[in-house]
Coordinates of C-alpha atoms and ligand atoms in Angstrom, one line a residue:
M1 CA 2.8 77.4 95.1
W2 CA -0.6 76.8 93.4
L3 CA -1.2 73.5 91.6
I4 CA -2.4 74.6 88.1
Y5 CA -3.2 72.2 85.2
V6 CA -4.1 73.2 81.7
I7 CA -5.9 70.6 79.6
G8 CA -5.2 71.0 75.8
D9 CA -2.1 72.2 74.0
G10 CA -3.8 74.3 71.3
I11 CA -3.2 78.0 71.0
A12 CA -5.3 78.8 74.1
G13 CA -3.6 76.2 76.3
L14 CA -0.1 77.0 75.2
S15 CA -0.5 80.8 75.6
A16 CA -2.0 80.3 79.1
A17 CA 0.9 77.9 80.1
I18 CA 3.5 80.3 78.8
A19 CA 1.9 83.3 80.5
L20 CA 1.5 81.4 83.8
R21 CA 5.1 80.2 83.7
R22 CA 6.3 83.7 82.9
S23 CA 4.5 85.0 85.9
G24 CA 6.3 82.6 88.1
R25 CA 3.6 79.9 88.4
G26 CA 4.2 76.2 87.9
V27 CA 1.9 74.6 85.3
T28 CA 1.5 71.2 83.7
V29 CA -0.2 70.8 80.3
I30 CA -2.1 67.6 79.6
T31 CA -3.2 67.0 76.0
K32 CA -4.9 64.2 74.2
E33 CA -2.6 64.5 71.3
L34 CA 0.4 66.7 70.7
H35 CA -0.3 69.0 67.7
G36 CA -3.8 67.5 67.7
G37 CA -6.2 70.4 67.7
S38 CA -7.4 73.0 65.2
S39 CA -4.7 75.5 66.1
F40 CA -1.9 73.7 64.3
I41 CA -3.8 73.7 61.0
S42 CA -5.4 77.1 61.2
K43 CA -4.7 79.2 58.2
G44 CA -5.7 82.8 57.7
G45 CA -4.6 84.6 60.8
V46 CA -5.4 86.8 63.7
A47 CA -7.7 89.9 63.4
A48 CA -6.5 93.1 65.1
A49 CA -7.0 96.8 64.3
T50 CA -3.4 98.0 64.0
S51 CA -3.4 100.1 60.9
I52 CA -3.9 103.9 60.8
D53 CA -7.2 103.7 58.9
D54 CA -8.6 101.1 61.5
S55 CA -9.6 101.1 65.1
P56 CA -10.8 98.7 67.8
Q57 CA -14.2 100.5 67.4
L58 CA -14.4 99.5 63.7
H59 CA -13.3 95.9 64.5
A60 CA -16.0 95.8 67.2
E61 CA -18.6 97.1 64.8
D62 CA -17.8 94.4 62.3
T63 CA -17.8 91.7 65.0
L64 CA -21.3 92.9 66.2
R65 CA -22.7 93.1 62.7
V66 CA -21.6 89.5 61.8
G67 CA -22.7 88.3 65.3
D68 CA -26.3 89.1 64.3
G69 CA -27.6 90.5 67.6
L70 CA -26.3 87.9 70.0
C71 CA -22.8 89.2 70.8
D72 CA -22.0 90.2 74.4
V73 CA -21.2 93.8 73.8
D74 CA -18.8 94.0 76.7
A75 CA -16.9 90.9 75.5
V76 CA -16.7 92.4 72.0
R77 CA -15.2 95.7 73.4
Y78 CA -12.8 93.8 75.6
F79 CA -11.4 91.5 72.8
T80 CA -11.2 94.1 70.1
S81 CA -9.4 96.5 72.3
E82 CA -7.0 93.8 73.6
A83 CA -6.3 92.7 70.0
P84 CA -3.5 95.2 69.2
V85 CA -1.9 94.5 72.6
V86 CA -1.7 90.8 71.9
I87 CA -0.2 91.3 68.5
E88 CA 2.4 93.6 70.1
K89 CA 3.0 91.0 72.8
L90 CA 3.7 88.3 70.2
T91 CA 6.0 90.6 68.3
N92 CA 7.9 91.5 71.4
M93 CA 8.3 87.8 72.2
G94 CA 10.0 87.5 68.7
F95 CA 7.1 86.2 66.5
E96 CA 7.3 87.8 63.1
F97 CA 4.0 88.3 61.2
D98 CA 4.3 89.1 57.5
S99 CA 4.3 92.8 57.0
D100 CA 1.0 93.1 54.9
L101 CA -2.4 92.9 56.5
R102 CA -5.0 90.8 54.7
L103 CA -8.7 91.2 54.2
E104 CA -11.3 88.5 55.0
G105 CA -15.0 88.2 54.7
G106 CA -17.1 90.4 57.0
H107 CA -14.2 92.8 57.8
S108 CA -14.4 96.4 56.6
R109 CA -10.6 96.8 56.8
R110 CA -7.4 94.9 56.1
R111 CA -6.6 93.7 59.6
I112 CA -5.6 90.0 59.4
H113 CA -2.2 89.4 60.8
H114 CA -0.7 86.3 59.2
K115 CA 2.3 84.3 58.4
A116 CA 1.8 83.4 54.7
D117 CA -1.1 81.0 54.7
E118 CA 0.1 78.8 57.6
T119 CA -0.4 81.2 60.5
G120 CA -1.5 78.5 62.9
R121 CA 1.4 76.2 62.3
A122 CA 3.9 79.1 62.6
L123 CA 2.3 80.4 65.8
M124 CA 2.1 76.9 67.3
E125 CA 5.8 76.1 66.5
F126 CA 6.8 79.4 68.0
L127 CA 4.7 78.9 71.2
L128 CA 5.8 75.3 71.6
R129 CA 9.4 76.5 71.4
K130 CA 8.7 79.2 74.0
A131 CA 6.9 76.7 76.3
F132 CA 9.8 74.3 76.2
E133 CA 12.4 77.1 76.8
L134 CA 10.4 78.1 79.9
G135 CA 10.2 74.5 81.1
V136 CA 6.5 74.0 80.7
N137 CA 5.7 70.3 81.3
I138 CA 3.5 68.9 78.5
V139 CA 2.3 65.4 78.7
E140 CA 0.0 63.3 76.5
D141 CA -3.0 61.9 78.4
E142 CA -6.7 62.4 78.2
L143 CA -9.1 64.2 80.6
T144 CA -12.1 61.9 81.3
A145 CA -13.9 63.5 84.4
L146 CA -13.9 66.3 86.8
Q147 CA -14.1 66.2 90.6
V148 CA -16.3 69.0 91.9
R149 CA -17.3 69.5 95.5
D150 CA -19.6 72.3 96.7
G151 CA -19.3 74.2 93.4
V152 CA -15.5 74.2 93.4
V153 CA -13.3 72.0 91.2
K154 CA -11.0 69.9 93.3
G155 CA -9.4 67.6 90.9
F156 CA -9.8 65.6 87.7
V157 CA -9.4 62.2 86.2
T158 CA -7.3 61.2 83.2
R159 CA -7.1 58.0 81.3
E160 CA -3.5 57.2 82.2
R161 CA -3.0 58.9 85.6
G162 CA -6.4 58.3 87.3
L163 CA -7.5 60.9 89.9
I164 CA -5.3 64.0 90.3
S165 CA -6.6 65.8 93.4
N166 CA -5.9 68.9 95.4
V167 CA -5.8 71.0 92.3
D168 CA -6.0 74.8 92.9
Y169 CA -7.0 75.8 89.3
L170 CA -7.9 73.8 86.3
V171 CA -7.9 75.4 82.9
L172 CA -9.9 73.7 80.1
A173 CA -8.5 74.5 76.7
T174 CA -9.8 71.4 74.9
G175 CA -11.2 73.1 71.8
G176 CA -14.5 72.7 70.1
Y177 CA -16.4 69.8 68.5
A178 CA -16.8 70.6 64.8
Y179 CA -15.2 67.2 64.0
L180 CA -18.7 65.8 64.8
W181 CA -20.0 66.5 61.3
R182 CA -19.3 64.2 58.4
Y183 CA -17.8 67.1 56.3
T184 CA -15.5 69.1 58.4
S185 CA -12.3 71.2 58.5
N186 CA -11.5 69.9 62.0
P187 CA -9.1 67.2 63.3
P188 CA -10.4 64.1 65.1
T189 CA -9.3 65.4 68.5
N190 CA -12.2 67.9 68.4
T191 CA -15.1 65.9 69.7
G192 CA -16.3 68.2 72.6
D193 CA -14.8 66.3 75.5
G194 CA -14.2 69.4 77.7
I195 CA -17.7 70.7 77.2
A196 CA -19.4 67.4 77.9
I197 CA -17.2 66.5 80.9
A198 CA -17.7 70.0 82.6
F199 CA -21.4 70.0 81.7
R200 CA -21.9 66.7 83.6
A201 CA -20.1 68.2 86.5
G202 CA -22.5 71.2 86.6
A203 CA -21.1 73.8 84.2
V204 CA -23.5 75.9 82.3
V205 CA -23.2 75.8 78.5
S206 CA -24.7 78.3 76.0
D207 CA -25.1 79.0 72.2
M208 CA -24.8 75.4 71.2
E209 CA -27.0 75.8 68.1
F210 CA -24.5 78.1 66.5
V211 CA -22.1 75.9 64.5
Q212 CA -20.2 77.7 61.9
F213 CA -19.8 76.0 58.5
H214 CA -16.8 77.0 56.4
P215 CA -17.8 77.5 52.8
T216 CA -14.6 76.5 51.0
I217 CA -13.0 73.2 51.9
A218 CA -11.2 71.1 49.2
T219 CA -11.0 67.4 49.4
L220 CA -8.5 65.9 46.9
G221 CA -7.8 62.2 47.2
N222 CA -7.8 61.5 51.0
E223 CA -6.6 64.9 51.9
T224 CA -8.8 67.7 53.1
M225 CA -7.6 71.3 53.2
L226 CA -9.4 74.5 54.2
L227 CA -9.1 77.1 51.4
T228 CA -8.7 80.1 53.6
E229 CA -10.9 83.2 53.4
T230 CA -7.9 85.3 52.5
L231 CA -7.8 83.6 49.1
R232 CA -11.1 85.2 48.4
G233 CA -9.9 88.5 49.9
E234 CA -7.0 88.3 47.4
G235 CA -9.2 87.7 44.4
A236 CA -10.2 84.0 44.2
R237 CA -13.6 83.4 42.7
V238 CA -16.3 80.9 43.5
V239 CA -17.8 79.5 40.3
N240 CA -20.0 76.6 39.2
E241 CA -19.1 74.3 36.3
F242 CA -20.1 76.9 33.8
G243 CA -17.9 79.6 35.3
V244 CA -20.9 81.5 36.8
R245 CA -20.2 83.4 40.0
F246 CA -23.5 82.3 41.5
T247 CA -22.8 83.7 45.0
F248 CA -24.0 87.2 43.9
K249 CA -27.5 85.7 43.8
Y250 CA -27.3 85.3 47.5
H251 CA -25.3 88.3 48.7
E252 CA -24.1 91.6 47.2
R253 CA -20.6 91.0 48.3
G254 CA -20.4 87.7 46.4
E255 CA -17.4 85.6 47.6
L256 CA -16.8 88.0 50.4
A257 CA -20.2 87.5 52.0
P258 CA -20.3 86.3 55.6
R259 CA -19.5 82.6 55.9
D260 CA -23.0 81.4 56.7
V261 CA -24.4 83.0 53.6
L262 CA -21.6 81.7 51.4
S263 CA -21.9 78.2 53.0
R264 CA -25.6 78.0 52.3
A265 CA -25.1 79.4 48.7
I266 CA -22.5 76.7 47.9
Y267 CA -24.5 74.0 49.7
M268 CA -27.6 74.9 47.7
E269 CA -25.7 75.0 44.4
L270 CA -24.3 71.5 45.1
M271 CA -27.7 70.2 46.2
S272 CA -29.2 71.4 43.0
G273 CA -26.8 69.2 41.0
H274 CA -24.1 71.7 40.1
R275 CA -20.4 71.4 40.8
V276 CA -18.7 74.2 42.6
Y277 CA -15.0 75.3 42.3
M278 CA -12.6 77.9 43.4
D279 CA -10.9 79.7 40.6
L280 CA -7.5 81.0 42.0
G281 CA -6.3 82.3 38.7
G282 CA -6.9 86.0 39.6
I283 CA -4.5 86.0 42.6
E284 CA -1.2 87.8 41.9
D285 CA 2.0 86.2 43.2
F286 CA 0.0 83.1 44.3
E287 CA 3.0 80.8 45.1
R288 CA 4.6 83.3 47.4
K289 CA 1.4 84.4 49.2
F290 CA -0.1 80.9 49.6
P291 CA 2.7 78.3 49.8
G292 CA 0.6 75.9 51.8
V293 CA -2.3 75.8 49.3
N294 CA 0.2 75.7 46.4
D295 CA 1.9 72.6 47.9
F296 CA -1.5 71.0 48.5
L297 CA -2.5 71.6 44.8
R298 CA 0.9 70.3 43.5
R299 CA 0.6 67.1 45.6
H300 CA -2.6 66.4 43.7
G301 CA -1.4 67.3 40.3
L302 CA -3.1 70.7 40.1
G303 CA -1.9 74.3 39.8
N304 CA -3.6 77.6 40.6
K305 CA -4.8 77.9 37.0
D306 CA -7.0 74.8 37.5
W307 CA -10.3 75.1 39.2
V308 CA -10.3 73.4 42.6
P309 CA -13.5 71.5 43.6
I310 CA -14.9 72.8 46.9
H311 CA -17.6 72.0 49.5
P312 CA -18.7 73.4 52.8
G313 CA -18.1 71.7 56.2
A314 CA -18.4 72.2 59.9
H315 CA -15.6 74.5 61.1
F316 CA -16.1 76.2 64.4
T317 CA -18.4 75.7 67.3
I318 CA -19.5 79.0 68.8
G319 CA -21.2 77.5 71.8
G320 CA -19.5 76.0 74.8
L321 CA -18.9 76.4 78.5
R322 CA -20.3 79.8 79.5
V323 CA -17.6 82.0 80.8
N324 CA -16.8 85.7 81.4
V325 CA -13.9 87.2 79.5
R326 CA -11.5 86.0 82.2
G327 CA -12.5 82.5 81.4
E328 CA -14.3 81.8 84.7
T329 CA -17.0 79.2 84.5
N330 CA -19.8 78.9 87.1
I331 CA -17.7 76.2 88.8
R332 CA -15.2 78.0 91.0
S333 CA -11.5 77.5 90.1
L334 CA -12.5 76.0 86.7
Y335 CA -11.5 78.1 83.8
A336 CA -12.4 77.5 80.1
I337 CA -10.5 79.3 77.4
G338 CA -10.4 79.2 73.6
E339 CA -12.9 77.3 71.5
V340 CA -14.2 75.2 74.4
A341 CA -15.5 78.4 76.0
D342 CA -18.3 80.8 75.0
T343 CA -17.6 84.4 76.1
G344 CA -20.3 85.8 73.8
L345 CA -17.7 87.5 71.5
H346 CA -19.0 85.7 68.4
G347 CA -22.7 86.0 69.1
A348 CA -24.6 84.0 66.5
N349 CA -21.8 84.0 64.0
R350 CA -18.1 84.4 64.2
L351 CA -16.2 87.0 62.3
A352 CA -13.3 85.4 60.5
S353 CA -9.9 85.4 62.4
N354 CA -11.5 86.4 65.7
S355 CA -11.1 82.9 67.3
L356 CA -7.3 82.6 67.3
L357 CA -7.5 86.1 68.7
E358 CA -9.9 85.2 71.5
A359 CA -7.8 82.1 72.4
L360 CA -4.6 84.1 72.5
I361 CA -6.0 86.9 74.7
M362 CA -7.7 84.5 77.1
G363 CA -4.5 82.5 77.4
F364 CA -2.1 85.4 77.8
N365 CA -4.3 87.4 80.1
L366 CA -5.1 84.5 82.5
P367 CA -2.3 85.3 85.1
R368 CA -3.9 88.7 85.6
Y369 CA -7.0 87.1 87.0
I370 CA -5.8 84.0 88.8
G371 CA -6.2 84.4 92.5
E372 CA -8.7 87.3 92.1
P373 CA -12.2 87.0 93.6
W374 CA -14.3 84.7 91.4
D375 CA -17.0 86.4 89.3
G376 CA -18.2 83.6 87.1
P377 CA -20.2 84.3 83.9
R378 CA -23.1 86.6 83.8
L379 CA -26.2 84.8 82.7
D380 CA -28.6 87.2 81.1
D381 CA -32.3 86.7 80.7
G382 CA -32.0 83.9 78.1
L383 CA -33.8 80.6 78.2
M384 CA -32.3 78.2 80.8
V385 CA -33.1 74.6 79.9
T386 CA -32.4 71.8 82.5
V387 CA -31.7 68.4 81.1
K388 CA -31.6 65.0 82.7
L389 CA -28.8 62.7 81.4
R390 CA -29.8 59.2 80.5
D391 CA -27.4 56.8 82.2
H392 CA -28.4 53.6 80.4
G393 CA -29.1 52.6 76.8
P394 CA -26.8 52.2 73.8
M395 CA -23.9 54.3 72.7
M396 CA -23.6 55.8 69.3
S397 CA -20.2 55.6 67.5
I398 CA -18.5 58.8 66.6
G399 CA -19.0 57.9 62.9
E400 CA -22.7 57.6 63.4
V401 CA -22.9 60.9 65.3
R402 CA -21.1 62.6 62.4
R403 CA -23.7 61.1 60.0
V404 CA -26.7 62.2 62.1
N405 CA -25.3 65.7 62.6
W406 CA -24.6 66.3 58.9
E407 CA -28.0 65.0 57.9
Y408 CA -30.2 66.6 60.6
V409 CA -28.2 69.3 62.3
G410 CA -26.3 70.7 59.3
I411 CA -26.3 73.8 57.1
L412 CA -30.0 73.8 56.4
R413 CA -32.1 72.7 59.4
S414 CA -35.7 71.8 59.7
G415 CA -38.0 71.1 62.7
D416 CA -38.6 67.5 61.4
G417 CA -34.9 66.7 61.0
L418 CA -33.9 68.3 64.3
R419 CA -36.6 66.3 66.1
K420 CA -35.2 63.1 64.6
A421 CA -31.7 64.0 65.9
V422 CA -33.0 64.9 69.4
D423 CA -35.0 61.7 69.6
L424 CA -32.0 59.6 68.6
Y425 CA -29.7 61.3 71.0
E426 CA -32.3 61.0 73.8
Q427 CA -32.0 57.2 73.5
M428 CA -28.3 57.2 74.1
N429 CA -26.4 56.8 77.3
V430 CA -24.8 60.3 77.7
A431 CA -24.0 60.1 81.4
V432 CA -20.8 58.0 81.3
N433 CA -17.4 59.4 80.6
S434 CA -16.3 58.2 77.2
R435 CA -15.5 59.9 73.9
E436 CA -18.6 58.5 72.3
S437 CA -20.8 59.6 75.1
N438 CA -19.2 63.1 75.1
A439 CA -19.8 63.3 71.3
A440 CA -23.5 62.3 71.7
L441 CA -24.0 64.7 74.6
V442 CA -22.7 67.8 72.9
S443 CA -24.6 66.8 69.7
Y444 CA -27.8 66.4 71.7
L445 CA -27.4 69.9 73.2
T446 CA -26.7 71.3 69.8
A447 CA -29.8 69.6 68.2
Y448 CA -32.0 70.5 71.1
A449 CA -31.0 74.2 71.0
A450 CA -31.4 74.3 67.3
L451 CA -34.9 72.7 67.6
L452 CA -35.9 75.3 70.3
R453 CA -34.6 78.3 68.2
T454 CA -37.5 78.7 65.8
E455 CA -35.9 81.4 63.7
S456 CA -32.8 81.8 61.5
R457 CA -30.0 83.9 62.9
G458 CA -26.3 84.0 62.2
A459 CA -24.9 80.5 61.6
H460 CA -28.2 78.8 62.5
Y461 CA -30.6 78.4 59.5
R462 CA -34.0 76.9 59.7
V463 CA -35.8 76.3 56.4
D464 CA -39.1 76.3 58.3
Y465 CA -38.3 79.6 60.0
P466 CA -36.2 81.4 57.5
S467 CA -36.4 84.9 59.1
K468 CA -35.0 86.4 62.2
D469 CA -37.4 86.8 65.1
A470 CA -36.8 89.7 67.5
N471 CA -38.3 87.6 70.3
W472 CA -35.4 85.2 69.9
R473 CA -32.7 87.8 70.6
R474 CA -31.7 85.8 73.6
R475 CA -29.4 83.0 74.4
I476 CA -30.2 79.4 75.1
Y477 CA -28.4 78.0 78.2
F478 CA -28.3 74.4 79.4
K479 CA -27.5 73.0 82.8
V480 CA -27.7 69.4 84.1
S481 CA -30.5 68.5 86.5
A482 CA -29.3 68.0 90.0
Ligands
FAD1 C1 -8.6 74.4 59.2 C2 -8.8 75.5 60.2 C3 -8.4 76.8 59.9 C4 -8.7 77.8 60.8 N1 -8.3 79.1 60.5 C5 -8.4 80.1 61.5 C6 -7.9 81.4 61.3 O1 -7.3 81.6 60.3 N2 -8.1 82.3 62.2 C7 -8.9 82.1 63.3 O2 -9.0 83.0 64.2 N3 -9.4 80.8 63.6 C8 -9.2 79.8 62.7 N4 -9.6 78.6 62.9 C9 -10.3 78.3 64.2 C10 -9.1 78.2 65.3 O3 -8.1 77.5 64.7 C11 -9.6 77.5 66.5 O4 -10.8 78.1 67.0 C12 -8.5 77.6 67.6 O5 -7.3 77.1 67.1 C13 -8.9 76.9 68.8 O6 -7.8 76.8 69.7 P1 -8.0 76.0 71.1 O7 -6.6 76.1 71.7 O8 -9.1 76.5 71.8 O9 -8.3 74.5 70.6 P2 -7.5 73.5 69.7 O10 -6.4 74.1 68.9 O11 -8.5 72.8 68.9 O12 -6.8 72.5 70.8 C14 -7.5 71.7 71.6 C15 -6.6 70.8 72.3 O13 -7.3 70.1 73.3 C16 -6.8 68.7 73.4 N5 -7.9 67.9 73.9 C17 -9.2 67.7 73.4 N6 -9.8 66.9 74.3 C18 -9.0 66.5 75.3 C19 -9.1 65.7 76.4 N7 -10.2 65.0 76.7 N8 -8.0 65.5 77.2 C20 -6.9 66.2 76.9 N9 -6.7 67.0 75.9 C21 -7.8 67.2 75.0 C22 -6.5 68.4 71.9 O14 -5.6 67.4 71.8 C23 -5.9 69.8 71.5 O15 -4.5 69.8 71.8 C24 -9.4 77.5 62.0 C25 -9.8 76.2 62.3 C26 -9.5 75.2 61.4 C27 -9.9 73.8 61.7

């Protein structure tokens, strides 16, 4: 029997564990925090072309358009054609999506499968129940290092258990790192551990400059909630304090513009001294359709006829460990699935509701590939940058990393700001295995890639290079110097 460990109990980790268990394999899930990742709080839903006026081809076209020239076309074809299959699989397992399909920004069809406005919670509760029924062992502990010999992962280290060796396969499902910006929709677990730890051990990372900012986050009191894209699909409007729908100045689709455009529009409106709100008044049957948002508003003494103050924040990290659609990294026997991975599906910008989809497909399909000859990711003719990790010097607190990233590696970037961030991170000790060091390392790679990419594309916007440059239609990869 193979010894297989999955790190992370988000939607990617759980679907992998369930699928592995169902195919007769033993598996243990190790997670920093039960219910810790983004999956549990994800809102809108899962994109899949299942209606008669839709097709995987149309879903692929939308994904490619939003991805702005950097999608891996084969990955897009794979995930969009597997999408209806995974919806059917979940339904056959007993999960009930609501019967209507919703529309989100960037999609040309209604194809968002959802459970009211708490899809992530509903899916996670369902998958956790399934995992326990199947006897999947889930333990709380934290991955701190990998043991790699001759290009093959042999074991790993956790905070509580120390070295676990003789591992046949290790599946990283540790999520992204969008918590590392001062304003964010992400939970504190998401600080890039998996990416940093595997990078130090020799894994190639890619697309780190592409950080997606969500345009509509509400912070009321001490509580932050993402106001899902589907609200806008159902008729919510974004207005300034005068009730002006200023977003049409930036994009013909107004509130339904791609996220990056809308995030910049709202950020610029805020920076120019205006206040920005979401007006939910036009949504019919609001309480039934959006019970989660409704409860949130009530908790803070508001209703859907009030305007809700909103701001953008870091939401999803497109970059990560370079993998093929099977999840294979360049380190043999080391898989990465879900947000920790970069398959190229999202290109320079992620189409809404494509990430739960990617995580589910990678998780559920994993048993198909385990034990097959190892392909590893295809590295196209992008720019490969080798970096040396500084193993001495100070450490930056996670709070400070969040401040630096928001200020210099945020929604509107400039060469000067990015240079400052790179210089700061270059002073830090990023070679040790600690949360702070992991946070500084992934931020360093993000700032460095953003500095190198002298153009604006997808989620990456440079005020000093505001246009797209055809010469930059290529990826930036990083690897650690030997
Ligand atoms: C508010 C919000 C709403 C969203 N809405 C949608 C949506 O509607 N549709 C959509 O497609 N996407 C949405 N997303 C994005 C989507 O939720 C994520 O991309 C997806 O859930 C990632 O799943 P994952 O399993 O890869 O990672 P996560 O769910 O983030 O899970 C990561 C897991 O890894 C664990 N972990 C991390 N580091 C370690 C370590 N060192 N050791 C052990 N364990 C570790 C964490 O505890 C956690 O359990 C949303 C995200 C947010 C934040």
